[in-house]
Coordinates of C-alpha atoms in Angstrom, one line a residue:
X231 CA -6.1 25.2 6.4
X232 CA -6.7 21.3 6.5
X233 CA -10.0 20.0 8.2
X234 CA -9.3 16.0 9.4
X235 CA -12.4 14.0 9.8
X236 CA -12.7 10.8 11.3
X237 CA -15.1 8.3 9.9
X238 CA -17.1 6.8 12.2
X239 CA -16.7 2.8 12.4
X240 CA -19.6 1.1 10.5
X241 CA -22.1 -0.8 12.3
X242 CA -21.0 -3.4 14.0
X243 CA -17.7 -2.5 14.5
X244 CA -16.6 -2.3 11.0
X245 CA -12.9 -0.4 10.1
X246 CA -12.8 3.1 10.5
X247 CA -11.3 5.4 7.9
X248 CA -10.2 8.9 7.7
X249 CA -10.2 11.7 5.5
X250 CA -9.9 15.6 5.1
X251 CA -11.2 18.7 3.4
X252 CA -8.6 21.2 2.9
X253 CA -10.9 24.2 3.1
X254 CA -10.3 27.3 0.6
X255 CA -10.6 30.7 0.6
X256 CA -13.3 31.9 -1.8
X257 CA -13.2 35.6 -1.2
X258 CA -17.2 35.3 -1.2
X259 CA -19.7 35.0 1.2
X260 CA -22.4 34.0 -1.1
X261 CA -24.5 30.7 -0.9
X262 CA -23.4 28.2 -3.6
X263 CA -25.1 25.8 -5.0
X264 CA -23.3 25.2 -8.1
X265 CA -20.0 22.9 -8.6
X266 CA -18.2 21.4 -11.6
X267 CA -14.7 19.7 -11.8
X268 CA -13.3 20.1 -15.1
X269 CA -10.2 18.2 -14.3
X270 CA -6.6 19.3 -14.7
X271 CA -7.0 21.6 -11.6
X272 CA -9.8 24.0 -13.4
X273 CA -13.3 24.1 -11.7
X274 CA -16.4 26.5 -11.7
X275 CA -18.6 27.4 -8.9
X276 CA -21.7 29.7 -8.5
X277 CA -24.7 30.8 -5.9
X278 CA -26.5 33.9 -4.9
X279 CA -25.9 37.8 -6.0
X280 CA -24.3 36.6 -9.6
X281 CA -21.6 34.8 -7.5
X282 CA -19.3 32.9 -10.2
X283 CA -16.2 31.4 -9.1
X284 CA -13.2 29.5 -11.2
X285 CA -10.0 28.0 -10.1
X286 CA -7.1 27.3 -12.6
X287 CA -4.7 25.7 -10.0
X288 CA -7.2 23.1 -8.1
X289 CA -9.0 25.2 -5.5
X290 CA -5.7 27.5 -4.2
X291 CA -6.8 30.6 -5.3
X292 CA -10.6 30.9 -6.4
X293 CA -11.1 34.2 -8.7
X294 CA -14.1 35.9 -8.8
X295 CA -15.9 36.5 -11.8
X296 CA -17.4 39.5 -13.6
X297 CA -21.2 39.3 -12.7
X298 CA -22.9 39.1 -16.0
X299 CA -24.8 41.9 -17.5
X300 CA -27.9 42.4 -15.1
X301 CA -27.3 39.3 -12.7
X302 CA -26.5 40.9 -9.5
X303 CA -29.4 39.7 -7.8
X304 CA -29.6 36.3 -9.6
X305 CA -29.5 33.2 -7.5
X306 CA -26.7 31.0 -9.9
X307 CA -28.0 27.3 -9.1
X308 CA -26.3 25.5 -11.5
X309 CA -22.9 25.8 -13.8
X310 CA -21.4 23.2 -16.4
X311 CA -18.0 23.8 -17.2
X312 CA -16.5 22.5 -20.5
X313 CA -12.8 23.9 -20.2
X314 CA -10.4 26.8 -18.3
X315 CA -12.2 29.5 -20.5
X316 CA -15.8 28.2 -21.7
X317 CA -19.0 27.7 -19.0
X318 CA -22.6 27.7 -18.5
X319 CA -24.5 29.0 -15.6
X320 CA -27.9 29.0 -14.9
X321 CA -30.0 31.1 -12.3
X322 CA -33.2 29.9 -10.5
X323 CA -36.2 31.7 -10.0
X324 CA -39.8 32.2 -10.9
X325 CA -40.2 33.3 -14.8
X326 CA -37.4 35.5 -16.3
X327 CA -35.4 35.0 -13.2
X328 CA -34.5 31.4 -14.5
X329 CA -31.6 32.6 -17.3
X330 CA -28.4 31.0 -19.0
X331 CA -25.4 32.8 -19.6
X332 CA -22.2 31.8 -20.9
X333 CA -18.6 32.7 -20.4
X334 CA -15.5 31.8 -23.3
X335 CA -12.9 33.9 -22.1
X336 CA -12.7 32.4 -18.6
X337 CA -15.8 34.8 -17.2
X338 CA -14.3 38.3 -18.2
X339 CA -17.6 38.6 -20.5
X340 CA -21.1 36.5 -20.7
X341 CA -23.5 36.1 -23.2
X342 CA -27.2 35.9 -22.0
X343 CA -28.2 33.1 -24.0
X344 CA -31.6 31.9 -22.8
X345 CA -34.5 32.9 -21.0
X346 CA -37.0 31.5 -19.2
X347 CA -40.0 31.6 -21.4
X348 CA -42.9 30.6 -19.2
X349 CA -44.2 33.6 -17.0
X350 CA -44.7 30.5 -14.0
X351 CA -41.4 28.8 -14.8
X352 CA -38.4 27.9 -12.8
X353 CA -35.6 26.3 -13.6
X354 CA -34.2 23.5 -11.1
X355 CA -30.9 21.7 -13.4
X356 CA -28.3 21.7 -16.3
X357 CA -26.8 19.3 -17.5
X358 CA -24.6 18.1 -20.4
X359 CA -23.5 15.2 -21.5
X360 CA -19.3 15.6 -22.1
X361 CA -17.8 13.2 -23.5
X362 CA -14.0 13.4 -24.6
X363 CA -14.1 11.6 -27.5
X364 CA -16.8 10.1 -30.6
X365 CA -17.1 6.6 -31.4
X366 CA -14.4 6.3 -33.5
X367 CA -12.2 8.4 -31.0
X368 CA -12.0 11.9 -32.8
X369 CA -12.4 15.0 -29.9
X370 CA -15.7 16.3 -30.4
X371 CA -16.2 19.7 -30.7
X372 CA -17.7 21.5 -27.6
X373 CA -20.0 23.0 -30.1
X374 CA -21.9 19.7 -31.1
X375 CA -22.4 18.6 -27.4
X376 CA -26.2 18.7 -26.3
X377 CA -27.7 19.5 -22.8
X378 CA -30.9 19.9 -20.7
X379 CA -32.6 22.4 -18.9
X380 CA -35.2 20.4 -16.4
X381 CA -38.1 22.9 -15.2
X382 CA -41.0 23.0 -12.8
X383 CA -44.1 21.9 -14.4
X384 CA -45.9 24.5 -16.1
X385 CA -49.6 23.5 -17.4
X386 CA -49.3 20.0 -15.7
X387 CA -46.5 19.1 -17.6
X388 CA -42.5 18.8 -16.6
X389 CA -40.7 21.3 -18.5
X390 CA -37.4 20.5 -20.5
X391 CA -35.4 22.3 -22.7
X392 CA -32.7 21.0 -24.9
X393 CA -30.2 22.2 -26.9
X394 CA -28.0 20.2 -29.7
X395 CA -24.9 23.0 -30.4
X396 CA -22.9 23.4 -26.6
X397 CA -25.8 25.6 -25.6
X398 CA -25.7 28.3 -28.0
X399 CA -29.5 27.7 -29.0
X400 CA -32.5 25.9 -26.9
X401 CA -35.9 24.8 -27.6
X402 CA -38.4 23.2 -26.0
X403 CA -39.1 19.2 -26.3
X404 CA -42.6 19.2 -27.5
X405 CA -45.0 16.5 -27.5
X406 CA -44.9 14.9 -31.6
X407 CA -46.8 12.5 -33.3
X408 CA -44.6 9.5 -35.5
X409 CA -45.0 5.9 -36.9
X410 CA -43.2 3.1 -36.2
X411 CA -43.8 0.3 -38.5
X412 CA -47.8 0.3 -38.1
X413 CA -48.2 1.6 -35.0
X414 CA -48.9 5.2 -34.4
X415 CA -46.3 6.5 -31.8
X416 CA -46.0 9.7 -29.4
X417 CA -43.4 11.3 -27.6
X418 CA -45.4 12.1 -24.5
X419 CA -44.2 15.2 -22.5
X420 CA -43.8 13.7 -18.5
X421 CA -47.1 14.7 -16.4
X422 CA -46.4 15.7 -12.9
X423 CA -48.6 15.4 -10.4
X424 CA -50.6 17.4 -8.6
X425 CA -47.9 19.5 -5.9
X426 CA -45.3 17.1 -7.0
X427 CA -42.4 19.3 -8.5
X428 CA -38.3 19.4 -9.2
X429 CA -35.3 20.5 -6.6
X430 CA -33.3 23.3 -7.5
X431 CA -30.6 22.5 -4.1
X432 CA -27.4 21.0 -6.1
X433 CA -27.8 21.4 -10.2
X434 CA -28.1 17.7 -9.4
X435 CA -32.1 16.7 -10.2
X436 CA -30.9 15.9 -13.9
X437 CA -28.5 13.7 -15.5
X438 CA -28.1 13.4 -19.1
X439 CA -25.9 10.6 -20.9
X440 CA -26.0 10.9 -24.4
X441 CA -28.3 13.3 -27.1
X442 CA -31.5 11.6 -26.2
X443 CA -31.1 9.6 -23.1
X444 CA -32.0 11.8 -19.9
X445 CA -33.2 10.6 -16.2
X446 CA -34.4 13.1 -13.6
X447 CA -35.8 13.2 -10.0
X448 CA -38.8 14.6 -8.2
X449 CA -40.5 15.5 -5.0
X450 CA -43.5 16.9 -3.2
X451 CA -46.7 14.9 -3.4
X452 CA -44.5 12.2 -4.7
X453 CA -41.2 10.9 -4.7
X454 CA -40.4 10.3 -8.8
X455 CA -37.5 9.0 -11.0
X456 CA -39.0 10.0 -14.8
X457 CA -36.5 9.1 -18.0
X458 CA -37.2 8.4 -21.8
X459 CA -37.7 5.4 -23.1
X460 CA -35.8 5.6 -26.0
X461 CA -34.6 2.1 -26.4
X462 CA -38.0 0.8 -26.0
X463 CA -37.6 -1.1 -22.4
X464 CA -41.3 -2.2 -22.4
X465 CA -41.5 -3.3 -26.2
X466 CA -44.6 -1.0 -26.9
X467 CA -43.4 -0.3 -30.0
X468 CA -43.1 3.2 -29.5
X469 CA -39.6 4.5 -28.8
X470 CA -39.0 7.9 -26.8
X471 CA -41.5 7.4 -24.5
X472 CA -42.4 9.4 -21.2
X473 CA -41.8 7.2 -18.3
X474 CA -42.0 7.3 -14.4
X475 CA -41.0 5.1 -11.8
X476 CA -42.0 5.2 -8.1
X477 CA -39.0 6.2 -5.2
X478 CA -39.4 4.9 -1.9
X479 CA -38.4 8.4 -0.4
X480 CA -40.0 10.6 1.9
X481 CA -42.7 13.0 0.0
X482 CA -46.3 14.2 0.9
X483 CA -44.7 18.1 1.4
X484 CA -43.2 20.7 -0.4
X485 CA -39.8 20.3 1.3
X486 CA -39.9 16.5 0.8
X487 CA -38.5 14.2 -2.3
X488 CA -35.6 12.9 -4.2
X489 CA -33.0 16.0 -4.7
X490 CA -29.8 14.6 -6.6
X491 CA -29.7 11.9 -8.5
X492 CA -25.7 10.7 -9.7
X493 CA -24.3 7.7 -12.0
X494 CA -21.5 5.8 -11.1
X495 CA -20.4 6.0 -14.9
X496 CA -21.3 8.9 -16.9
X497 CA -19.9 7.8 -20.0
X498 CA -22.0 4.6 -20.6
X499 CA -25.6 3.8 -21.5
X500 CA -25.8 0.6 -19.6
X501 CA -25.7 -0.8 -17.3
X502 CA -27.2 2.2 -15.3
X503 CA -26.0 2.1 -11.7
X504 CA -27.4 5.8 -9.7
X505 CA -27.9 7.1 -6.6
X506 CA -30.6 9.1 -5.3
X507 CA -30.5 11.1 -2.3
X508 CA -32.8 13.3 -0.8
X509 CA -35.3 13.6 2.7
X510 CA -36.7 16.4 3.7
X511 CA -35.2 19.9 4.5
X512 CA -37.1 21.2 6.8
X513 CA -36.6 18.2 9.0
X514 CA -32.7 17.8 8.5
X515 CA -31.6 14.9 11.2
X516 CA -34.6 12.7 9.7
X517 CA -32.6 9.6 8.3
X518 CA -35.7 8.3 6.7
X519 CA -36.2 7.7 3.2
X520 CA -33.1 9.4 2.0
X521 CA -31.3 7.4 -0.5
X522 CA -32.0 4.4 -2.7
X523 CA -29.8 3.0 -5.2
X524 CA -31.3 1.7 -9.3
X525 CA -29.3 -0.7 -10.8
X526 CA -30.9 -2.1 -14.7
X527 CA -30.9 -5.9 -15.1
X528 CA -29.5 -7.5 -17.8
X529 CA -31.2 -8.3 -20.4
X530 CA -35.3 -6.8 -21.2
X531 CA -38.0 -7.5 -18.6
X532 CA -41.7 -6.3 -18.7
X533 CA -43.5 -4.9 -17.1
X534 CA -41.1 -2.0 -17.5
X535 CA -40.6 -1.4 -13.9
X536 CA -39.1 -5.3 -13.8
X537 CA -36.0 -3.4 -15.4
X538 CA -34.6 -2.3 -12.8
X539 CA -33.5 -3.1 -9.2
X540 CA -33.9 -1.0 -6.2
X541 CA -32.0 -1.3 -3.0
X542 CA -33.2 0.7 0.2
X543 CA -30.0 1.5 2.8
X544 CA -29.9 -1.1 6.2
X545 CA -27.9 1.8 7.4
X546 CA -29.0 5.2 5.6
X547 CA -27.3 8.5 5.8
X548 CA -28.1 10.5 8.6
X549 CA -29.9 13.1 7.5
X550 CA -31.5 15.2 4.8
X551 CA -29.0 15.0 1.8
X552 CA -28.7 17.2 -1.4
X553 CA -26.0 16.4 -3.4
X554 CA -24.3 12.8 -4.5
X555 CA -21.5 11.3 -6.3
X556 CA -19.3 8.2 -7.1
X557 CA -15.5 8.4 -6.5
X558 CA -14.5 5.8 -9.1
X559 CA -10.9 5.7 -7.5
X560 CA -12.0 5.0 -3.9
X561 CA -14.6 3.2 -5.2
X562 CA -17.3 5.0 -2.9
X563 CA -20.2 6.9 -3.0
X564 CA -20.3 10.4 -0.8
X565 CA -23.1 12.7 0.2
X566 CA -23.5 15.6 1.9
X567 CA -26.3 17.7 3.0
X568 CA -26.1 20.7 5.6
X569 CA -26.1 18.5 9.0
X570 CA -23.0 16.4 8.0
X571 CA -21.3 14.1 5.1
X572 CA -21.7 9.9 4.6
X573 CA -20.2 7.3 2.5
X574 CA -21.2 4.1 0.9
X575 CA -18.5 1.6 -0.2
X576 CA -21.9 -0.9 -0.7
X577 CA -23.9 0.6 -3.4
X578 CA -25.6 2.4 -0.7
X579 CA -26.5 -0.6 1.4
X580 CA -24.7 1.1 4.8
X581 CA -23.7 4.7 4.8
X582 CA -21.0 5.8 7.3
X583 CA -21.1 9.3 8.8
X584 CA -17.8 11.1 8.8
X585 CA -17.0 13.1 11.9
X586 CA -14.9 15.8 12.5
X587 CA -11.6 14.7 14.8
X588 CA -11.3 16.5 18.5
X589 CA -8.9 18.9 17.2
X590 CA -10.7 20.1 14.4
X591 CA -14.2 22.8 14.3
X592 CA -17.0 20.6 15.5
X593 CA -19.1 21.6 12.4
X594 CA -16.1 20.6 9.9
X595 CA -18.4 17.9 8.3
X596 CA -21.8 20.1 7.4
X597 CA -22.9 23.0 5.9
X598 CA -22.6 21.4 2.2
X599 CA -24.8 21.8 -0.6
X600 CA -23.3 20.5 -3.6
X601 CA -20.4 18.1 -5.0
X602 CA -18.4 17.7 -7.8
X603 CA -15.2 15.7 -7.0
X604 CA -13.3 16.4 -5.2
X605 CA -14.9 20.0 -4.7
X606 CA -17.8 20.7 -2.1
X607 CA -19.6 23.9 -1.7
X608 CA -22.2 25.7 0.6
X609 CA -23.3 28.1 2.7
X610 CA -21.4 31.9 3.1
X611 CA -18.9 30.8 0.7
X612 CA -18.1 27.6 1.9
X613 CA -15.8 25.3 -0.4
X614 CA -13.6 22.1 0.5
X615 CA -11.9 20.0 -1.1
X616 CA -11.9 16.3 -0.1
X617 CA -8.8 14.6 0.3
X618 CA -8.6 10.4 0.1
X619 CA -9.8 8.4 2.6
X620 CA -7.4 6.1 4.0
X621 CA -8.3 2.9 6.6
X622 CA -6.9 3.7 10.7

């Protein structure tokens, strides 16, 4: 069945546009949260009651998974894909309840690989960086690609886990002491503070791009962007240093706070280009303090927060949103979030709502918690897939 939406016209009378999801049967009626594209038609989904979902032949028949060994009543947050036959998932809750498990013969069997260590953990994201290729343009075994694990803060401190070998082992990133030239050095673990927490509503509050480099979002007391330092932005001599910067997003409550955070180029260092989206979810049709978009200057710049460019929407999205991402053919930004769908063609200057047509269910544009192009998922087993956007 094919959903057509309209896009609204942009302020001021600007072109409208129009688009679809074609809307798939998922033989589930689970919540998910958890996307990931593969490419070449094969994706992964996940949500609530073990729910793991995987498509072969881009999204027209969704198979559902064996529920891994005592994961019935797990809420699956999170999945990273890394071909037809080989994924990650990861379940969200307090403690043990936050798990990984992974698949290799396309989710007939899992592997419990990791558990939650900390009795007041929770994990919120997982992500990996996947590159194709190396340097020198050799595939790179799956089993040599390293990933995170961002958690709630336990002790005061932001919790991340990391593993170097496609997920198969994780430990903890600990604070060390090292030298550089004369100066002593320390990797600082990142401090959160008080109330101020991680999202667990898309897989989406981390991004990774590379074995060290890593950039995550918070919310609650405040609205946070926290990364590594690890090419030494602010010249203090001390590489892999624990660094914030302040969002201008709603916070001050528990329900309030950057949620996803999304590159428009995965595959490069710099220059970063990312989205933020987020609001407030208990107060869904608040447009304020939703989105921003970081850009890094060219160049080095200190103070550290001199590095980088933020730009504020004239025209935000309208709405709470939990999930972001950059089609690079369209050359657009989309979010979604449960009252409704917007895109950006400016860096996030103006977002444009996109409506459903008269013909089609008036709620054809919400109920979505998560993206991976050109997938979207939510609520009772919701999953689309969106088709290109085309000028009227």
């Amino acid at each position: 069945m094919q959903l057509r939406l309209l896009l609204l016209a942009f302020l001021f009378a600007a072109p409208a546009a129009r688009a679809q999801f074609d809307i798939e049967e998922s033989h589930t009626t689970a919540s998910l949260r958890g996307i990931h594209n593969v490419g070449a038609g094969v994706a992964w989904a996940s949500g609530t009651n073990g729910t793991v979902l995987r498509t072969e032949d881009g999204g027209y028949l969704w198979q559902t998974c064996t529920i891994p060994p005592g994961a019935e009543k797990l809420d699956f947050r999170g999945i990273q894909a890394f071909d037809a036959n080989t994924a990650i998932v990861m379940s969200s809750g307090k403690g043990d309840l936050s798990r990984l498990y992974k698949t290799t013969d396309g989710c007939q069997t899992w592997k419990l690989l990791f558990t939650n260590p900390d009795k007041e953990g929770f994990f919120d994201a997982m992500n990996f960086f996947l590159p194709s290729q190396d340097a020198l343009g050799h595939p790179i075994d799956p089993k040599y690609i390293s990933g995170y694990v961002l958690g709630d803060p336990v002790n005061g401190d932001f919790v991340l886990f990391q593993s170097r070998d496609g997920g198969e082992t994780w430990s903890r990133r600990l604070t060390t002491k090292k030298r550089t030239g004369t100066v002593n050095c320390k990797i600082d673990p990142f401090p959160a503070k008080d109330k101020e927490a991680a999202f667990a509503a898309s897989n989406q509050s981390l991004l990774s791009f590379g074995g060290s480099l890593f950039v995550f979002v918070t919310g609650g007391s405040v609205a946070q962007f926290g990364y590594v330092d690890h090419f030494d932005l602010d010249f203090a001599l001390c590489h892999d240093s624990a660094k914030f910067i302040d969002l201008p997003l709603m916070h001050g409550k528990v329900s309030a706070g950057a949620f996803a955070i999304a590159a428009r180029d995965n595959h490069s260092y710099f220059p970063l280009r990312l989205m933020i989206v987020g609001g407030d979810y208990q107060n869904l049709d608040n447009p304020q303090g939703n989105s921003v978009f970081i850009a890094s200057r060219d160049g080095f710049h200190v103070p550290l927060t001199s590095y980088f460019d933020t730009t504020t929407p004239i025209t935000p999205p309208h709405g709470y949103r939990s999930s972001v991402a950059y089609d690079p053919d369209q050359k657009l930004w989309i979010t979604v979030g449960p009252n409704g769908t917007d895109i950006s063609r400016d860096d996030g200057k103006n977002w444009t709502p996109l409506k459903p047509s008269p013909q089609d269910p008036p709620d054809a544009d919400k109920n979505w918690n998560a993206l991976s192009l050109p997938y979207v998922v939510g609520a009772h087993g919701r999953i689309g897939r969106l088709r290109p956007i085309t000028q009227k």
